[in-house]
mmCIF file of C-alpha atoms in Angstrom:
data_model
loop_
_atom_site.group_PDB
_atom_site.id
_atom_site.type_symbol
_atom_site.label_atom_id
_atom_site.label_comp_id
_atom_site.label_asym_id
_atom_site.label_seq_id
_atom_site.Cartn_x
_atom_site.Cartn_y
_atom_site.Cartn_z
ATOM 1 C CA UNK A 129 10.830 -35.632 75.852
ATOM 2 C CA UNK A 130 8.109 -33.290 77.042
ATOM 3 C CA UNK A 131 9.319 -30.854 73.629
ATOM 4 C CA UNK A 132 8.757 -34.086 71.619
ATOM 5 C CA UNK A 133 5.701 -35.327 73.387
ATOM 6 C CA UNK A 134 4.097 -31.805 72.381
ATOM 7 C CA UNK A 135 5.532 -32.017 68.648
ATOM 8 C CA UNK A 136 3.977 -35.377 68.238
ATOM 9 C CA UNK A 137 0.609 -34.021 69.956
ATOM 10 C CA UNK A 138 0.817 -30.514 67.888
ATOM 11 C CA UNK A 139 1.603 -33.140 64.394
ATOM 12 C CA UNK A 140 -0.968 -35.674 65.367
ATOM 13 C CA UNK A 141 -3.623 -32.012 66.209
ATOM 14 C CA UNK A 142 -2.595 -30.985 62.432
ATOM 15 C CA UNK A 143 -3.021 -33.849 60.930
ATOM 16 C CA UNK A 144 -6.652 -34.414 62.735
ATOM 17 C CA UNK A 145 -7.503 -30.951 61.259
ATOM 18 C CA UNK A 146 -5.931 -31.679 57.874
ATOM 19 C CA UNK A 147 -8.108 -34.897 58.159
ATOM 20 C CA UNK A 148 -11.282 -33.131 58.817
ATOM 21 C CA UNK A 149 -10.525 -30.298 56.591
ATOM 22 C CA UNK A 150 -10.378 -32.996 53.999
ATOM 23 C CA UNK A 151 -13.456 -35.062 55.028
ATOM 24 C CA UNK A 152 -15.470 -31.395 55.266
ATOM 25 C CA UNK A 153 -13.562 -30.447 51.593
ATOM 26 C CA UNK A 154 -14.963 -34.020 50.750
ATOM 27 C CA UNK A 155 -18.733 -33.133 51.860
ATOM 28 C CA UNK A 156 -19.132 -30.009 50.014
ATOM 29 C CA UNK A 157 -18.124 -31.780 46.526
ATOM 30 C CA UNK A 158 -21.368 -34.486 47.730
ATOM 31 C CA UNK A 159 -23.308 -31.998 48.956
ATOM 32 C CA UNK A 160 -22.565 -29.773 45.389
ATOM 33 C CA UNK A 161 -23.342 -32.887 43.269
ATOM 34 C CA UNK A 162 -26.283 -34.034 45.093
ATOM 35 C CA UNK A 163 -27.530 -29.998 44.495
ATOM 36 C CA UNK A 164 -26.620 -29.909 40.606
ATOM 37 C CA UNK A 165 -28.311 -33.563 40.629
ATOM 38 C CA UNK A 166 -31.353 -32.195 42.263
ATOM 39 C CA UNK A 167 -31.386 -28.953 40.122
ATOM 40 C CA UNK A 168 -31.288 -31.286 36.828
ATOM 41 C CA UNK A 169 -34.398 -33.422 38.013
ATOM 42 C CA UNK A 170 -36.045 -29.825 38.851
ATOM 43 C CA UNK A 171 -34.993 -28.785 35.282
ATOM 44 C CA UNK A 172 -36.312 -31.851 33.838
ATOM 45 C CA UNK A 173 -39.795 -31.304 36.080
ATOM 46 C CA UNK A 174 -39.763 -27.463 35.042
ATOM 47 C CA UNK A 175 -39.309 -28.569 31.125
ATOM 48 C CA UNK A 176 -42.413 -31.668 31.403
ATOM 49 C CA UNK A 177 -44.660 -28.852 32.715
ATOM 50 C CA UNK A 178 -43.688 -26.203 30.178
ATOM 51 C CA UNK A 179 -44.460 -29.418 27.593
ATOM 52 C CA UNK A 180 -47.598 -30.399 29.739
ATOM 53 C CA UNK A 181 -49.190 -26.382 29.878
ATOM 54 C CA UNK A 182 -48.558 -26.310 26.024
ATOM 55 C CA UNK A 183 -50.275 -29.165 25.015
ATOM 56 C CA UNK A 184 -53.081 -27.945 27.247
ATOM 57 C CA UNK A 185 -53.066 -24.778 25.760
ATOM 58 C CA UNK A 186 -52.956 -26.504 22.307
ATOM 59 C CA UNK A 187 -55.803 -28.770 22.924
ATOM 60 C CA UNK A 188 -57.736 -25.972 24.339
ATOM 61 C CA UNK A 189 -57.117 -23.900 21.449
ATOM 62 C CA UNK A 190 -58.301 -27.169 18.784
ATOM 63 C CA UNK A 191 -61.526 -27.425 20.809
ATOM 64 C CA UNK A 192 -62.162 -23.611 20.420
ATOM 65 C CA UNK A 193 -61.925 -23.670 16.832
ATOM 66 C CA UNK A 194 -63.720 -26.944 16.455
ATOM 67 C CA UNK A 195 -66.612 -25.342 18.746
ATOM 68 C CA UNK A 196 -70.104 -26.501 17.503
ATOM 69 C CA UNK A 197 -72.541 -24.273 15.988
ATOM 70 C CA UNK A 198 -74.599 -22.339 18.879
ATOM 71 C CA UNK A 199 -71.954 -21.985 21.253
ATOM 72 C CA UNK A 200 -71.483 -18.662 22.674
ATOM 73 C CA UNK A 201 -68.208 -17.807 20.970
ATOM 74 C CA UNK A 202 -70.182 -18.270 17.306
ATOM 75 C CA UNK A 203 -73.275 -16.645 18.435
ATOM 76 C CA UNK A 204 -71.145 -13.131 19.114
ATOM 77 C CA UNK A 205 -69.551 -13.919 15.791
ATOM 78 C CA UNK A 206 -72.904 -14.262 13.643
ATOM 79 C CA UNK A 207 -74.494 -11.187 15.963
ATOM 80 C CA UNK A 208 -70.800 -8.933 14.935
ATOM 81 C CA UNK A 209 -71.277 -10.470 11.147
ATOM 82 C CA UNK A 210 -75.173 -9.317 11.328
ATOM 83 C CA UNK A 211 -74.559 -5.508 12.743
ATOM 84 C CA UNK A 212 -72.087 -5.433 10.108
ATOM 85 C CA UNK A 213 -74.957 -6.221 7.241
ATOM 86 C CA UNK A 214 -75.631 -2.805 6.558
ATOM 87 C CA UNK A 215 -72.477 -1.139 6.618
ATOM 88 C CA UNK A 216 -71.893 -4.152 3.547
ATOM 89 C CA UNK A 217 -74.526 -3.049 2.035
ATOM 90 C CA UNK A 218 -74.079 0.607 1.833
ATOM 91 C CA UNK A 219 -70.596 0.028 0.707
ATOM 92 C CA UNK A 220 -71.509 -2.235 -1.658
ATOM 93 C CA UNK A 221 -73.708 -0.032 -3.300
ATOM 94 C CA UNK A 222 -71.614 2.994 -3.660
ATOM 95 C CA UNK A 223 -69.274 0.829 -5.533
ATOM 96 C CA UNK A 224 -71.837 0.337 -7.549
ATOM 97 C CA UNK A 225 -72.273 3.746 -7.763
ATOM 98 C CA UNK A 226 -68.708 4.295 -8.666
ATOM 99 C CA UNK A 227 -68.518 1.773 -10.964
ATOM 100 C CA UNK A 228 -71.730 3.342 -12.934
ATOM 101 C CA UNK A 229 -69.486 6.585 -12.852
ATOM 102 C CA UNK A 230 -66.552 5.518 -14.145
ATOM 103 C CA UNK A 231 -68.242 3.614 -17.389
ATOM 104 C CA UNK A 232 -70.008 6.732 -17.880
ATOM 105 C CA UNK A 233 -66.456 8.465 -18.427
ATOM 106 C CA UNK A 234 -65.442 6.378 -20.016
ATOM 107 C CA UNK A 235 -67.971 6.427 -22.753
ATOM 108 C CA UNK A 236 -67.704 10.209 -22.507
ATOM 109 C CA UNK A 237 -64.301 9.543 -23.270
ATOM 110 C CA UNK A 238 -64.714 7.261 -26.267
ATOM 111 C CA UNK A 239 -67.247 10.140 -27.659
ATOM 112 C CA UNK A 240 -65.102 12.715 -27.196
ATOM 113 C CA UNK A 241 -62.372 10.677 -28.759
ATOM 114 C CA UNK A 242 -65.296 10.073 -31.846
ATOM 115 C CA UNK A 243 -65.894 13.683 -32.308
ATOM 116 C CA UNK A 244 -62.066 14.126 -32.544
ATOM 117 C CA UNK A 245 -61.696 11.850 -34.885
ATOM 118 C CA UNK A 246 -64.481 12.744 -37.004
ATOM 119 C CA UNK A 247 -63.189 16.069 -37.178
ATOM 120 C CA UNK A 248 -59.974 15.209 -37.970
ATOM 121 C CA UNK A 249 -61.126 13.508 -40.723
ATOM 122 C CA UNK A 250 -63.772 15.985 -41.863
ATOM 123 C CA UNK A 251 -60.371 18.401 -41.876
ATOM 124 C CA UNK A 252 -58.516 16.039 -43.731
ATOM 125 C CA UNK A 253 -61.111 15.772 -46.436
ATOM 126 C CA UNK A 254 -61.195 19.557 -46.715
ATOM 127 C CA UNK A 255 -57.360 19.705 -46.644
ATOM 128 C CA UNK A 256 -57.338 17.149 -49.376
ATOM 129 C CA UNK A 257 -60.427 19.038 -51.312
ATOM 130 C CA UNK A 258 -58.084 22.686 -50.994
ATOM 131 C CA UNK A 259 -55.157 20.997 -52.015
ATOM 132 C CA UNK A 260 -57.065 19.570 -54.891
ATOM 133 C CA UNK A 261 -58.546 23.009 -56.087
ATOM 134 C CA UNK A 262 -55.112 24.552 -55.419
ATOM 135 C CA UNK A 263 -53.639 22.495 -58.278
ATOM 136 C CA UNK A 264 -56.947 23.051 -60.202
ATOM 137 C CA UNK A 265 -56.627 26.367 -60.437
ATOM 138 C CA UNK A 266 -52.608 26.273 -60.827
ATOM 139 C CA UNK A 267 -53.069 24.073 -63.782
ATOM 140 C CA UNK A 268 -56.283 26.671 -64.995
ATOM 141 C CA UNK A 269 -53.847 29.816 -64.401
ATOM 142 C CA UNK A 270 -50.563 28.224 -65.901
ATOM 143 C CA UNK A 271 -53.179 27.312 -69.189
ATOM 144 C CA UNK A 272 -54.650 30.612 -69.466
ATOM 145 C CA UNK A 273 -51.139 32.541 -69.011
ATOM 146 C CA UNK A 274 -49.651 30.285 -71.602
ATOM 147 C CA UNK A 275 -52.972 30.796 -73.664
ATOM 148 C CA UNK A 276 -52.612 34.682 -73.127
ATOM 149 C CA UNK A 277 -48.627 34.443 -74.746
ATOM 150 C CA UNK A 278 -49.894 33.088 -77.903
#
């Protein structure tokens, strides 16, 4: 009896652990779920301030470039766009410069080209004139040799 009396105490000691293993087993699945539940909503807070700081920065960003004339921002930009006036200018006018060059060349170009060309043609004409007086005097020596035989 005192054997069974122990059994029973030693069953009804495991099952009182099993029991509370269980219920403990049963808390950590809450206490999990509550956590993911609570890391979603901190998600969801995280995300609405990303959203929140980047339409901030967006509006901040619309009112910078819609700034009105005189604000400090387009003051620096008008002094940068003044110190740069002279710098324009200079390059400006060695283009200018350049450009004067290169229809200069070219004009020496389309002279040069002239003088070739009226050359060419001058030589031609001569050409033509030799060839001419070639046959000329072909014709004159084939007349007077056949002039001389008779």
């Amino acid at each position: 009896e005192s054997a069974e009396r122990e059994l029973q105490e030693a069953r009804a000691a495991a099952d009182a652990r099993e029991k509370e293993k269980k219920k403990s087993q049963q808390e950590v699945v809450q206490r999990r779920k509550e956590l993911k539940a609570m890391d979603g909503e901190g998600e969801a807070l995280r995300r609405k301030v990303r959203e929140e700081k980047a339409r901030q920065r967006a509006e901040e960003e619309e009112a910078a470039d819609e700034e009105e004339p005189g604000s400090e921002s387009t003051e620096v930009f008008e002094r940068e766009m003044a110190a740069m006036r002279p710098q324009q200018q200079a390059l400006l006018a060695k283009k200018s410069e350049w450009e004067e060059e290169v229809r200069k060349r070219a004009a020496a170009l389309e002279t040069a080209q002239g003088v070739r060309d009226e050359r060419k043609a001058r030589f031609n004409v001569k050409a033509t004139r030799a060839s001419e007086l070639a046959e000329k005097v072909a014709t004159f020596a084939a007349e007077h040799q056949a002039a001389k035989e008779r």
